[in-house]
Amino acid sequence: MIRDPETLNALLDSVSRFVRERLVPAEEVVAKTDEIPAEIVQEMREMGLFGMTIPESFGGLELTMEEEVRVLFELCKTSPAFRSIIGTTVGIGSQGILMDGTDAQKAKYLPGLATGELIASFALTEPEAGSDAASLKTTAIRDGDHYVVNGTKRYITNAPHASLFTLMARTDPQIKGAAGVSAFIVDAKSPGISFGKIDQKMGQKGAHTCDVIFDNVKVPAENLIGHKEGQGFKTAMKVLDKGRIHIAAVCVGVAQRMLDDALRYAVERKQFGQPIGEFQLVQAMLADSKAEIYAAESMVLDAARKRDDGLNVTTEASCCKMFASEMCGRVADRAVQILGGAGYLAEYGVERFYRDVRLFRLYEGTTQIQQLIIGRAMVKEAMR
Ligand code: COS
């Protein structure tokens, strides 16, 4: 665990340099080819980025949540697809094992995830179960020493690259809601698993999602997370609490990058005989963006510290995800506006970010789901 500022600063410096020297120059090629170059993924492995959140005892960096979000502020000053390739292994794909797995499950899977040799994906969403995650229909029926899994998962990030899935499936079809759901670790090469074609998305080229189809897939009973049935929905929700702080930090990093690009353009571009940045209406857009990024950053750091202190941060995580993702959309819109016609052209890159960041308001819970979580908790507290 990095606990001293010097070691953390050295890590932040090396991530920042990596972004400037390796990732930013590769943005266009990733957007054109829809692939992250293999050598970049390898460099990310060597930097330990896949193992950011895995305990040192399993070969990871064991970053605290505060340290993790600080790394993300730096790592995400570039196309979000680069974060996405490590994102599910660092976050939603691995954390269920870490939070609720048995010692044997952790010992078996976490070392490979820490090095990035194994890629983890999170399989919750289904064609008919998105926001209403507890209504999922995929079944995992016990049969001797294994479970038989049937169903389809949708929009699964990194599924085409995954070595394993943290899968949520219904072990008790008689129980319709959350209590019938269990979580499993499923080897992606298990017979009976097939993949849909890679989704054609609005943005985030280089980050791949697809359907995952389970047809009579045999999963060893020992792969039931925590060896407890009926706990899978809670595992998923705890994972998403952390994931939402993570995504909010991603939004801060990308928004900062867009603002940096807009500011640079505003001081270089001249109209009416002076840099457009000297016009107060342009300054207003810069100022609003600066203040909103600062607010989101402060919220994310506060929520991360509270989580590190062992507090329940469900509400804070949703506040961060909601505010930071909406903020990022507004900053993207202003960045396009400041660049004017150039903001609409592919060669300036801002239009790409504009499309990329739209996803932040959707995945890991839409803005409306975050509102629901926050509002419901407020009313519940007030009625006690
Ligand atoms: N941490 C721990 N447990 C949690 C929890 C959390 N953050 N949130 C809910 N739970 C528990 C509840 O306490 C409840 O347990 P008990 O019945 O023992 O009390 C159980 O899980 C069911 O919770 P709840 O009744 O709140 O479930 P709902 O179906 O009403 O809905 C929402 C929950 C809508 C919040 C949930 O479905 C959700 O987050 N949806 C969005 C899913 C999402 O983000 N999808 C993105 C895909 S992943 S990229």
PDB file of C-alpha atoms in Angstrom, residues 106-251:
ATOM      1  CA  LYS A 106      -8.775 -14.715  -3.735  1.00  0.00           C
ATOM      2  CA  ALA A 107      -5.579 -16.794  -3.807  1.00  0.00           C
ATOM      3  CA  LYS A 108      -6.590 -18.418  -7.092  1.00  0.00           C
ATOM      4  CA  TYR A 109      -7.631 -15.333  -9.078  1.00  0.00           C
ATOM      5  CA  LEU A 110      -6.215 -12.126  -7.617  1.00  0.00           C
ATOM      6  CA  PRO A 111      -2.523 -12.708  -8.472  1.00  0.00           C
ATOM      7  CA  GLY A 112      -3.332 -13.117 -12.204  1.00  0.00           C
ATOM      8  CA  LEU A 113      -5.582 -10.041 -12.121  1.00  0.00           C
ATOM      9  CA  ALA A 114      -2.891  -7.999 -10.352  1.00  0.00           C
ATOM     10  CA  THR A 115      -0.405  -8.536 -13.184  1.00  0.00           C
ATOM     11  CA  GLY A 116      -3.005  -8.021 -15.901  1.00  0.00           C
ATOM     12  CA  GLU A 117      -2.394 -11.545 -17.160  1.00  0.00           C
ATOM     13  CA  LEU A 118      -6.083 -12.156 -16.418  1.00  0.00           C
ATOM     14  CA  ILE A 119      -8.757  -9.648 -17.460  1.00  0.00           C
ATOM     15  CA  ALA A 120     -11.947  -9.541 -15.410  1.00  0.00           C
ATOM     16  CA  SER A 121     -15.377  -8.423 -16.617  1.00  0.00           C
ATOM     17  CA  PHE A 122     -18.593  -7.716 -14.706  1.00  0.00           C
ATOM     18  CA  ALA A 123     -21.691  -9.478 -16.041  1.00  0.00           C
ATOM     19  CA  LEU A 124     -24.810  -7.988 -14.470  1.00  0.00           C
ATOM     20  CA  THR A 125     -26.848  -6.248 -17.204  1.00  0.00           C
ATOM     21  CA  GLU A 126     -29.194  -8.240 -19.425  1.00  0.00           C
ATOM     22  CA  PRO A 127     -31.410  -7.411 -22.416  1.00  0.00           C
ATOM     23  CA  GLU A 128     -34.362  -6.901 -20.061  1.00  0.00           C
ATOM     24  CA  ALA A 129     -32.549  -6.034 -16.829  1.00  0.00           C
ATOM     25  CA  GLY A 130     -30.626  -2.755 -16.975  1.00  0.00           C
ATOM     26  CA  SER A 131     -31.557  -0.169 -14.360  1.00  0.00           C
ATOM     27  CA  ASP A 132     -33.737  -2.810 -12.689  1.00  0.00           C
ATOM     28  CA  ALA A 133     -30.766  -5.062 -12.055  1.00  0.00           C
ATOM     29  CA  ALA A 134     -32.587  -7.200  -9.460  1.00  0.00           C
ATOM     30  CA  SER A 135     -34.965  -8.489 -12.155  1.00  0.00           C
ATOM     31  CA  LEU A 136     -32.187 -10.356 -13.957  1.00  0.00           C
ATOM     32  CA  LYS A 137     -33.233 -13.655 -15.537  1.00  0.00           C
ATOM     33  CA  THR A 138     -29.991 -15.560 -16.100  1.00  0.00           C
ATOM     34  CA  THR A 139     -30.200 -18.745 -14.045  1.00  0.00           C
ATOM     35  CA  ALA A 140     -27.535 -20.798 -12.278  1.00  0.00           C
ATOM     36  CA  ILE A 141     -29.114 -24.044 -11.131  1.00  0.00           C
ATOM     37  CA  ARG A 142     -27.228 -26.328  -8.772  1.00  0.00           C
ATOM     38  CA  ASP A 143     -26.540 -29.797 -10.128  1.00  0.00           C
ATOM     39  CA  GLY A 144     -24.226 -31.822  -7.886  1.00  0.00           C
ATOM     40  CA  ASP A 145     -20.827 -30.174  -7.567  1.00  0.00           C
ATOM     41  CA  HIS A 146     -21.516 -27.492 -10.150  1.00  0.00           C
ATOM     42  CA  TYR A 147     -24.102 -24.974 -11.347  1.00  0.00           C
ATOM     43  CA  VAL A 148     -25.594 -24.868 -14.846  1.00  0.00           C
ATOM     44  CA  VAL A 149     -25.823 -21.307 -16.195  1.00  0.00           C
ATOM     45  CA  ASN A 150     -28.249 -20.155 -18.897  1.00  0.00           C
ATOM     46  CA  GLY A 151     -28.966 -16.626 -20.057  1.00  0.00           C
ATOM     47  CA  THR A 152     -27.658 -13.578 -21.931  1.00  0.00           C
ATOM     48  CA  LYS A 153     -25.687 -10.638 -20.566  1.00  0.00           C
ATOM     49  CA  ARG A 154     -25.588  -7.354 -22.490  1.00  0.00           C
ATOM     50  CA  TYR A 155     -23.157  -4.403 -22.974  1.00  0.00           C
ATOM     51  CA  ILE A 156     -20.429  -6.278 -21.098  1.00  0.00           C
ATOM     52  CA  THR A 157     -17.315  -4.097 -21.102  1.00  0.00           C
ATOM     53  CA  ASN A 158     -14.112  -5.964 -22.020  1.00  0.00           C
ATOM     54  CA  ALA A 159     -16.049  -9.201 -22.584  1.00  0.00           C
ATOM     55  CA  PRO A 160     -14.136  -9.903 -25.825  1.00  0.00           C
ATOM     56  CA  HIS A 161     -10.853  -9.757 -23.843  1.00  0.00           C
ATOM     57  CA  ALA A 162     -12.037 -11.312 -20.595  1.00  0.00           C
ATOM     58  CA  SER A 163     -10.415 -14.287 -18.914  1.00  0.00           C
ATOM     59  CA  LEU A 164     -13.116 -14.409 -16.261  1.00  0.00           C
ATOM     60  CA  PHE A 165     -16.488 -12.944 -15.433  1.00  0.00           C
ATOM     61  CA  THR A 166     -17.954 -11.902 -12.139  1.00  0.00           C
ATOM     62  CA  LEU A 167     -21.407 -13.150 -13.064  1.00  0.00           C
ATOM     63  CA  MET A 168     -24.684 -12.389 -11.315  1.00  0.00           C
ATOM     64  CA  ALA A 169     -27.283 -15.123 -11.878  1.00  0.00           C
ATOM     65  CA  ARG A 170     -30.438 -16.370 -10.211  1.00  0.00           C
ATOM     66  CA  THR A 171     -29.810 -19.515  -8.163  1.00  0.00           C
ATOM     67  CA  ASP A 172     -33.370 -19.580  -6.893  1.00  0.00           C
ATOM     68  CA  PRO A 173     -35.851 -18.848  -9.714  1.00  0.00           C
ATOM     69  CA  GLN A 174     -38.713 -19.007  -7.175  1.00  0.00           C
ATOM     70  CA  ILE A 175     -37.399 -15.786  -5.606  1.00  0.00           C
ATOM     71  CA  LYS A 176     -38.022 -13.030  -8.152  1.00  0.00           C
ATOM     72  CA  GLY A 177     -36.052 -10.146  -6.611  1.00  0.00           C
ATOM     73  CA  ALA A 178     -32.563  -9.461  -5.302  1.00  0.00           C
ATOM     74  CA  ALA A 179     -32.558 -12.278  -2.744  1.00  0.00           C
ATOM     75  CA  GLY A 180     -32.564 -14.974  -5.453  1.00  0.00           C
ATOM     76  CA  VAL A 181     -29.344 -13.680  -7.056  1.00  0.00           C
ATOM     77  CA  SER A 182     -25.868 -15.145  -6.490  1.00  0.00           C
ATOM     78  CA  ALA A 183     -22.423 -14.116  -7.760  1.00  0.00           C
ATOM     79  CA  PHE A 184     -19.969 -16.461  -9.482  1.00  0.00           C
ATOM     80  CA  ILE A 185     -16.482 -16.420 -10.901  1.00  0.00           C
ATOM     81  CA  VAL A 186     -16.798 -17.894 -14.393  1.00  0.00           C
ATOM     82  CA  ASP A 187     -13.899 -18.857 -16.619  1.00  0.00           C
ATOM     83  CA  ALA A 188     -14.505 -17.099 -19.955  1.00  0.00           C
ATOM     84  CA  LYS A 189     -13.301 -20.189 -21.829  1.00  0.00           C
ATOM     85  CA  SER A 190     -15.957 -22.451 -20.287  1.00  0.00           C
ATOM     86  CA  PRO A 191     -17.747 -24.579 -22.909  1.00  0.00           C
ATOM     87  CA  GLY A 192     -21.164 -23.100 -23.724  1.00  0.00           C
ATOM     88  CA  ILE A 193     -20.069 -19.434 -23.533  1.00  0.00           C
ATOM     89  CA  SER A 194     -20.335 -17.505 -26.789  1.00  0.00           C
ATOM     90  CA  PHE A 195     -20.000 -13.833 -27.623  1.00  0.00           C
ATOM     91  CA  GLY A 196     -22.117 -11.467 -29.688  1.00  0.00           C
ATOM     92  CA  LYS A 197     -20.429  -9.209 -32.209  1.00  0.00           C
ATOM     93  CA  ILE A 198     -18.615  -6.195 -30.805  1.00  0.00           C
ATOM     94  CA  ASP A 199     -21.096  -3.335 -30.283  1.00  0.00           C
ATOM     95  CA  GLN A 200     -20.777  -0.299 -32.558  1.00  0.00           C
ATOM     96  CA  LYS A 201     -20.874   2.561 -30.074  1.00  0.00           C
ATOM     97  CA  MET A 202     -21.259   6.340 -30.324  1.00  0.00           C
ATOM     98  CA  GLY A 203     -17.744   6.806 -28.929  1.00  0.00           C
ATOM     99  CA  GLN A 204     -14.994   5.260 -26.808  1.00  0.00           C
ATOM    100  CA  LYS A 205     -13.473   3.430 -29.770  1.00  0.00           C
ATOM    101  CA  GLY A 206     -10.924   0.948 -28.441  1.00  0.00           C
ATOM    102  CA  ALA A 207     -13.185   0.038 -25.506  1.00  0.00           C
ATOM    103  CA  HIS A 208     -15.137  -3.053 -26.437  1.00  0.00           C
ATOM    104  CA  THR A 209     -18.507  -4.330 -25.269  1.00  0.00           C
ATOM    105  CA  CYS A 210     -20.627  -7.229 -26.468  1.00  0.00           C
ATOM    106  CA  ASP A 211     -23.296  -9.733 -25.443  1.00  0.00           C
ATOM    107  CA  VAL A 212     -22.187 -12.824 -23.567  1.00  0.00           C
ATOM    108  CA  ILE A 213     -24.410 -15.865 -24.051  1.00  0.00           C
ATOM    109  CA  PHE A 214     -24.407 -18.703 -21.535  1.00  0.00           C
ATOM    110  CA  ASP A 215     -25.802 -21.971 -22.885  1.00  0.00           C
ATOM    111  CA  ASN A 216     -25.730 -24.759 -20.281  1.00  0.00           C
ATOM    112  CA  VAL A 217     -22.390 -23.547 -18.932  1.00  0.00           C
ATOM    113  CA  LYS A 218     -21.081 -25.707 -16.091  1.00  0.00           C
ATOM    114  CA  VAL A 219     -19.581 -23.593 -13.310  1.00  0.00           C
ATOM    115  CA  PRO A 220     -17.918 -25.420 -10.392  1.00  0.00           C
ATOM    116  CA  ALA A 221     -19.821 -24.917  -7.114  1.00  0.00           C
ATOM    117  CA  GLU A 222     -16.557 -23.754  -5.537  1.00  0.00           C
ATOM    118  CA  ASN A 223     -16.775 -20.670  -7.820  1.00  0.00           C
ATOM    119  CA  LEU A 224     -19.862 -19.347  -6.031  1.00  0.00           C
ATOM    120  CA  ILE A 225     -18.453 -16.129  -4.510  1.00  0.00           C
ATOM    121  CA  GLY A 226     -18.152 -16.523  -0.761  1.00  0.00           C
ATOM    122  CA  HIS A 227     -19.802 -19.970  -1.096  1.00  0.00           C
ATOM    123  CA  LYS A 228     -23.087 -18.271  -0.204  1.00  0.00           C
ATOM    124  CA  GLU A 229     -26.208 -18.241  -2.358  1.00  0.00           C
ATOM    125  CA  GLY A 230     -28.485 -15.204  -2.376  1.00  0.00           C
ATOM    126  CA  GLN A 231     -25.716 -12.666  -1.700  1.00  0.00           C
ATOM    127  CA  GLY A 232     -24.901 -11.813  -5.313  1.00  0.00           C
ATOM    128  CA  PHE A 233     -27.038  -8.695  -5.661  1.00  0.00           C
ATOM    129  CA  LYS A 234     -25.527  -7.174  -2.534  1.00  0.00           C
ATOM    130  CA  THR A 235     -22.052  -8.019  -3.807  1.00  0.00           C
ATOM    131  CA  ALA A 236     -22.910  -6.262  -7.079  1.00  0.00           C
ATOM    132  CA  MET A 237     -24.250  -3.170  -5.286  1.00  0.00           C
ATOM    133  CA  LYS A 238     -21.161  -2.902  -3.045  1.00  0.00           C
ATOM    134  CA  VAL A 239     -18.970  -3.238  -6.124  1.00  0.00           C
ATOM    135  CA  LEU A 240     -20.969  -0.485  -7.844  1.00  0.00           C
ATOM    136  CA  ASP A 241     -20.648   1.840  -4.821  1.00  0.00           C
ATOM    137  CA  LYS A 242     -16.894   1.743  -5.326  1.00  0.00           C
ATOM    138  CA  GLY A 243     -17.217   1.736  -9.114  1.00  0.00           C
ATOM    139  CA  ARG A 244     -19.254   4.924  -9.072  1.00  0.00           C
ATOM    140  CA  ILE A 245     -16.545   6.837  -7.198  1.00  0.00           C
ATOM    141  CA  HIS A 246     -14.060   5.425  -9.697  1.00  0.00           C
ATOM    142  CA  ILE A 247     -16.130   6.625 -12.693  1.00  0.00           C
ATOM    143  CA  ALA A 248     -16.595  10.040 -11.091  1.00  0.00           C
ATOM    144  CA  ALA A 249     -12.794  10.328 -10.848  1.00  0.00           C
ATOM    145  CA  VAL A 250     -12.530   9.344 -14.504  1.00  0.00           C
ATOM    146  CA  CYS A 251     -14.957  12.189 -15.349  1.00  0.00           C
TER     147      CYS A 251
END
